[in-house]
Amino acid sequence: MKKPRFTIITVCYNAEKYIEETIASLLKQKFTDYEYIIKDGKSSDSTMKIVENMLVQNDKVCIVSKRDNGIFDAMNEAVSLAKGEYLFFLNAGDCLYNDRVLQNVDLYLKQNPMIEIAYGNVVLLGKDRKRSRTYSRICSKSIYAVTGDCICHQVMFTKRELFDEKEFDLSYKVCSVRDWQFYFIKRKKNFGCMDLTVSIFREEGFCTSHMQEYEEETLRCVQENFNSGIIFGYRIIAGMKKSVFLRRMLRIFGEILFQKSKKYSE
């Protein structure tokens, strides 16, 4: 049986506010060679009712609703069910940018068959602002880790077999995706930088509500995956961020050196 080109994964819990627009953004895609896995954490609201009204469970759609040990456990379980060549996480509240995203990514991967992790750009949707973020090629290099930042996983298409090498580490409560990404950057996997916008990502998600754990776990990610030079650089920059003025300066330099963030316009 032919593998689907993509496995799209949505993990959710009590996501009735956003799940409809997430699913709708996938259903309107012009490219349809994908399977769709929804892993719900046994929601107590109307999330599953919305899912069942929008999707017919068949060979292309897999819906699992049962308790799990958090978002990364849910993501691991969904990965274990995936059959696609490339995996993409589109969690509740996130949307594909337009109806040609999968079509454009498929074309890029056909033109670059050695790529193991392809990433594009994102529109960040905050409470009172919308801005676009463009990731450069350097964002998949070790030097980028001195910032403590990583590529937004909502713009990454990853070869299925990489998850056989490393799944998401459940000892992380917030930064397991960052740890996973740093692991493969360290091992110099073939990252591909796509010049296209992939998704719209809501910044009000899990990490933003766990900032203390985020800072602690980011340091751990850097320490466990990179050499002393990168760790030293990260500690200096982390210290500088405690100053409002220096934090602003670092943001400006970061946008020049690594990625561009600007006010979004249609």
PDB file of N, CA, C and O in Angstrom, residues 18-57:
ATOM      1  N   TYR A  18     -10.912  26.772  19.020  1.00  0.00           N
ATOM      2  CA  TYR A  18     -10.079  26.903  17.829  1.00  0.00           C
ATOM      3  C   TYR A  18     -10.059  25.688  16.901  1.00  0.00           C
ATOM      4  O   TYR A  18      -9.579  25.788  15.770  1.00  0.00           O
ATOM      5  N   ILE A  19     -10.532  24.542  17.351  1.00  0.00           N
ATOM      6  CA  ILE A  19     -10.320  23.308  16.581  1.00  0.00           C
ATOM      7  C   ILE A  19     -10.967  23.363  15.195  1.00  0.00           C
ATOM      8  O   ILE A  19     -10.434  22.831  14.222  1.00  0.00           O
ATOM      9  N   GLU A  20     -12.098  24.059  15.078  1.00  0.00           N
ATOM     10  CA  GLU A  20     -12.793  24.112  13.789  1.00  0.00           C
ATOM     11  C   GLU A  20     -11.954  24.800  12.721  1.00  0.00           C
ATOM     12  O   GLU A  20     -11.829  24.306  11.594  1.00  0.00           O
ATOM     13  N   GLU A  21     -11.342  25.944  13.062  1.00  0.00           N
ATOM     14  CA  GLU A  21     -10.549  26.651  12.060  1.00  0.00           C
ATOM     15  C   GLU A  21      -9.263  25.898  11.714  1.00  0.00           C
ATOM     16  O   GLU A  21      -8.780  25.977  10.582  1.00  0.00           O
ATOM     17  N   THR A  22      -8.723  25.150  12.686  1.00  0.00           N
ATOM     18  CA  THR A  22      -7.534  24.336  12.409  1.00  0.00           C
ATOM     19  C   THR A  22      -7.857  23.267  11.371  1.00  0.00           C
ATOM     20  O   THR A  22      -7.150  23.111  10.369  1.00  0.00           O
ATOM     21  N   ILE A  23      -8.923  22.522  11.617  1.00  0.00           N
ATOM     22  CA  ILE A  23      -9.331  21.451  10.686  1.00  0.00           C
ATOM     23  C   ILE A  23      -9.707  22.035   9.322  1.00  0.00           C
ATOM     24  O   ILE A  23      -9.329  21.501   8.271  1.00  0.00           O
ATOM     25  N   ALA A  24     -10.438  23.136   9.325  1.00  0.00           N
ATOM     26  CA  ALA A  24     -10.879  23.753   8.065  1.00  0.00           C
ATOM     27  C   ALA A  24      -9.700  24.140   7.193  1.00  0.00           C
ATOM     28  O   ALA A  24      -9.752  24.025   5.962  1.00  0.00           O
ATOM     29  N   SER A  25      -8.612  24.612   7.815  1.00  0.00           N
ATOM     30  CA  SER A  25      -7.446  25.028   7.035  1.00  0.00           C
ATOM     31  C   SER A  25      -6.795  23.848   6.320  1.00  0.00           C
ATOM     32  O   SER A  25      -6.151  24.023   5.282  1.00  0.00           O
ATOM     33  N   LEU A  26      -6.950  22.650   6.877  1.00  0.00           N
ATOM     34  CA  LEU A  26      -6.432  21.452   6.224  1.00  0.00           C
ATOM     35  C   LEU A  26      -7.389  20.967   5.135  1.00  0.00           C
ATOM     36  O   LEU A  26      -6.958  20.614   4.028  1.00  0.00           O
ATOM     37  N   LEU A  27      -8.660  20.964   5.425  1.00  0.00           N
ATOM     38  CA  LEU A  27      -9.640  20.430   4.483  1.00  0.00           C
ATOM     39  C   LEU A  27      -9.705  21.221   3.177  1.00  0.00           C
ATOM     40  O   LEU A  27     -10.096  20.681   2.147  1.00  0.00           O
ATOM     41  N   LYS A  28      -9.302  22.480   3.212  1.00  0.00           N
ATOM     42  CA  LYS A  28      -9.369  23.280   1.985  1.00  0.00           C
ATOM     43  C   LYS A  28      -8.099  23.178   1.132  1.00  0.00           C
ATOM     44  O   LYS A  28      -8.013  23.809   0.077  1.00  0.00           O
ATOM     45  N   GLN A  29      -7.130  22.362   1.544  1.00  0.00           N
ATOM     46  CA  GLN A  29      -5.893  22.215   0.776  1.00  0.00           C
ATOM     47  C   GLN A  29      -6.152  21.614  -0.606  1.00  0.00           C
ATOM     48  O   GLN A  29      -6.909  20.658  -0.748  1.00  0.00           O
ATOM     49  N   LYS A  30      -5.483  22.163  -1.600  1.00  0.00           N
ATOM     50  CA  LYS A  30      -5.599  21.641  -2.965  1.00  0.00           C
ATOM     51  C   LYS A  30      -4.875  20.296  -3.094  1.00  0.00           C
ATOM     52  O   LYS A  30      -5.264  19.452  -3.901  1.00  0.00           O
ATOM     53  N   PHE A  31      -3.815  20.104  -2.320  1.00  0.00           N
ATOM     54  CA  PHE A  31      -3.050  18.855  -2.318  1.00  0.00           C
ATOM     55  C   PHE A  31      -3.675  17.924  -1.281  1.00  0.00           C
ATOM     56  O   PHE A  31      -3.862  18.303  -0.125  1.00  0.00           O
ATOM     57  N   THR A  32      -3.997  16.714  -1.687  1.00  0.00           N
ATOM     58  CA  THR A  32      -4.772  15.831  -0.804  1.00  0.00           C
ATOM     59  C   THR A  32      -4.094  14.495  -0.487  1.00  0.00           C
ATOM     60  O   THR A  32      -4.721  13.612   0.105  1.00  0.00           O
ATOM     61  N   ASP A  33      -2.825  14.332  -0.868  1.00  0.00           N
ATOM     62  CA  ASP A  33      -2.133  13.077  -0.575  1.00  0.00           C
ATOM     63  C   ASP A  33      -1.585  13.122   0.857  1.00  0.00           C
ATOM     64  O   ASP A  33      -0.385  13.254   1.084  1.00  0.00           O
ATOM     65  N   TYR A  34      -2.491  13.026   1.812  1.00  0.00           N
ATOM     66  CA  TYR A  34      -2.092  13.053   3.221  1.00  0.00           C
ATOM     67  C   TYR A  34      -3.054  12.196   4.042  1.00  0.00           C
ATOM     68  O   TYR A  34      -4.169  11.880   3.605  1.00  0.00           O
ATOM     69  N   GLU A  35      -2.604  11.814   5.221  1.00  0.00           N
ATOM     70  CA  GLU A  35      -3.482  11.248   6.232  1.00  0.00           C
ATOM     71  C   GLU A  35      -3.555  12.243   7.379  1.00  0.00           C
ATOM     72  O   GLU A  35      -2.635  13.054   7.558  1.00  0.00           O
ATOM     73  N   TYR A  36      -4.631  12.160   8.137  1.00  0.00           N
ATOM     74  CA  TYR A  36      -4.839  13.123   9.219  1.00  0.00           C
ATOM     75  C   TYR A  36      -5.089  12.387  10.529  1.00  0.00           C
ATOM     76  O   TYR A  36      -5.996  11.554  10.614  1.00  0.00           O
ATOM     77  N   ILE A  37      -4.246  12.680  11.523  1.00  0.00           N
ATOM     78  CA  ILE A  37      -4.389  12.061  12.844  1.00  0.00           C
ATOM     79  C   ILE A  37      -4.730  13.142  13.862  1.00  0.00           C
ATOM     80  O   ILE A  37      -4.006  14.134  13.981  1.00  0.00           O
ATOM     81  N   ILE A  38      -5.832  12.944  14.569  1.00  0.00           N
ATOM     82  CA  ILE A  38      -6.182  13.837  15.671  1.00  0.00           C
ATOM     83  C   ILE A  38      -6.050  13.049  16.969  1.00  0.00           C
ATOM     84  O   ILE A  38      -6.670  11.998  17.147  1.00  0.00           O
ATOM     85  N   LYS A  39      -5.204  13.535  17.862  1.00  0.00           N
ATOM     86  CA  LYS A  39      -5.038  12.917  19.185  1.00  0.00           C
ATOM     87  C   LYS A  39      -5.599  13.885  20.231  1.00  0.00           C
ATOM     88  O   LYS A  39      -5.022  14.933  20.510  1.00  0.00           O
ATOM     89  N   ASP A  40      -6.733  13.512  20.780  1.00  0.00           N
ATOM     90  CA  ASP A  40      -7.400  14.317  21.795  1.00  0.00           C
ATOM     91  C   ASP A  40      -7.139  13.719  23.173  1.00  0.00           C
ATOM     92  O   ASP A  40      -7.125  12.496  23.347  1.00  0.00           O
ATOM     93  N   GLY A  41      -6.938  14.584  24.160  1.00  0.00           N
ATOM     94  CA  GLY A  41      -6.628  14.118  25.515  1.00  0.00           C
ATOM     95  C   GLY A  41      -7.841  13.864  26.378  1.00  0.00           C
ATOM     96  O   GLY A  41      -7.791  14.077  27.581  1.00  0.00           O
ATOM     97  N   LYS A  42      -8.928  13.421  25.756  1.00  0.00           N
ATOM     98  CA  LYS A  42     -10.197  13.165  26.443  1.00  0.00           C
ATOM     99  C   LYS A  42     -10.816  14.489  26.906  1.00  0.00           C
ATOM    100  O   LYS A  42     -11.068  14.718  28.094  1.00  0.00           O
ATOM    101  N   SER A  43     -11.072  15.343  25.941  1.00  0.00           N
ATOM    102  CA  SER A  43     -11.634  16.657  26.232  1.00  0.00           C
ATOM    103  C   SER A  43     -12.987  16.553  26.922  1.00  0.00           C
ATOM    104  O   SER A  43     -13.785  15.646  26.631  1.00  0.00           O
ATOM    105  N   SER A  44     -13.243  17.513  27.808  1.00  0.00           N
ATOM    106  CA  SER A  44     -14.520  17.548  28.525  1.00  0.00           C
ATOM    107  C   SER A  44     -15.471  18.588  27.940  1.00  0.00           C
ATOM    108  O   SER A  44     -16.610  18.720  28.402  1.00  0.00           O
ATOM    109  N   ASP A  45     -15.018  19.333  26.935  1.00  0.00           N
ATOM    110  CA  ASP A  45     -15.883  20.316  26.281  1.00  0.00           C
ATOM    111  C   ASP A  45     -16.412  19.728  24.971  1.00  0.00           C
ATOM    112  O   ASP A  45     -16.478  18.508  24.817  1.00  0.00           O
ATOM    113  N   SER A  46     -16.743  20.572  24.021  1.00  0.00           N
ATOM    114  CA  SER A  46     -17.351  20.082  22.773  1.00  0.00           C
ATOM    115  C   SER A  46     -16.330  19.826  21.662  1.00  0.00           C
ATOM    116  O   SER A  46     -16.709  19.691  20.501  1.00  0.00           O
ATOM    117  N   THR A  47     -15.051  19.736  22.012  1.00  0.00           N
ATOM    118  CA  THR A  47     -14.018  19.523  20.994  1.00  0.00           C
ATOM    119  C   THR A  47     -14.316  18.322  20.117  1.00  0.00           C
ATOM    120  O   THR A  47     -14.303  18.413  18.880  1.00  0.00           O
ATOM    121  N   MET A  48     -14.588  17.186  20.733  1.00  0.00           N
ATOM    122  CA  MET A  48     -14.786  15.967  19.943  1.00  0.00           C
ATOM    123  C   MET A  48     -16.069  16.008  19.126  1.00  0.00           C
ATOM    124  O   MET A  48     -16.128  15.433  18.034  1.00  0.00           O
ATOM    125  N   LYS A  49     -17.064  16.678  19.605  1.00  0.00           N
ATOM    126  CA  LYS A  49     -18.291  16.819  18.830  1.00  0.00           C
ATOM    127  C   LYS A  49     -18.023  17.589  17.544  1.00  0.00           C
ATOM    128  O   LYS A  49     -18.495  17.225  16.458  1.00  0.00           O
ATOM    129  N   ILE A  50     -17.224  18.670  17.664  1.00  0.00           N
ATOM    130  CA  ILE A  50     -16.855  19.459  16.484  1.00  0.00           C
ATOM    131  C   ILE A  50     -16.033  18.611  15.517  1.00  0.00           C
ATOM    132  O   ILE A  50     -16.274  18.615  14.303  1.00  0.00           O
ATOM    133  N   VAL A  51     -15.046  17.871  16.051  1.00  0.00           N
ATOM    134  CA  VAL A  51     -14.198  17.012  15.223  1.00  0.00           C
ATOM    135  C   VAL A  51     -15.040  15.997  14.459  1.00  0.00           C
ATOM    136  O   VAL A  51     -14.888  15.817  13.242  1.00  0.00           O
ATOM    137  N   GLU A  52     -15.940  15.330  15.155  1.00  0.00           N
ATOM    138  CA  GLU A  52     -16.764  14.281  14.529  1.00  0.00           C
ATOM    139  C   GLU A  52     -17.732  14.855  13.509  1.00  0.00           C
ATOM    140  O   GLU A  52     -18.065  14.185  12.520  1.00  0.00           O
ATOM    141  N   ASN A  53     -18.185  16.090  13.710  1.00  0.00           N
ATOM    142  CA  ASN A  53     -19.070  16.726  12.733  1.00  0.00           C
ATOM    143  C   ASN A  53     -18.332  17.134  11.464  1.00  0.00           C
ATOM    144  O   ASN A  53     -18.925  17.176  10.381  1.00  0.00           O
ATOM    145  N   MET A  54     -17.034  17.411  11.595  1.00  0.00           N
ATOM    146  CA  MET A  54     -16.258  17.885  10.450  1.00  0.00           C
ATOM    147  C   MET A  54     -15.567  16.772   9.680  1.00  0.00           C
ATOM    148  O   MET A  54     -15.272  16.924   8.491  1.00  0.00           O
ATOM    149  N   LEU A  55     -15.280  15.650  10.359  1.00  0.00           N
ATOM    150  CA  LEU A  55     -14.477  14.594   9.757  1.00  0.00           C
ATOM    151  C   LEU A  55     -15.191  13.252   9.801  1.00  0.00           C
ATOM    152  O   LEU A  55     -15.795  12.888  10.815  1.00  0.00           O
ATOM    153  N   VAL A  56     -15.091  12.521   8.730  1.00  0.00           N
ATOM    154  CA  VAL A  56     -15.572  11.140   8.694  1.00  0.00           C
ATOM    155  C   VAL A  56     -14.367  10.241   8.894  1.00  0.00           C
ATOM    156  O   VAL A  56     -13.406  10.298   8.131  1.00  0.00           O
ATOM    157  N   GLN A  57     -14.406   9.418   9.933  1.00  0.00           N
ATOM    158  CA  GLN A  57     -13.244   8.563  10.206  1.00  0.00           C
ATOM    159  C   GLN A  57     -13.179   7.463   9.149  1.00  0.00           C
ATOM    160  O   GLN A  57     -14.084   6.665   8.987  1.00  0.00           O
TER     161      GLN A  57
END
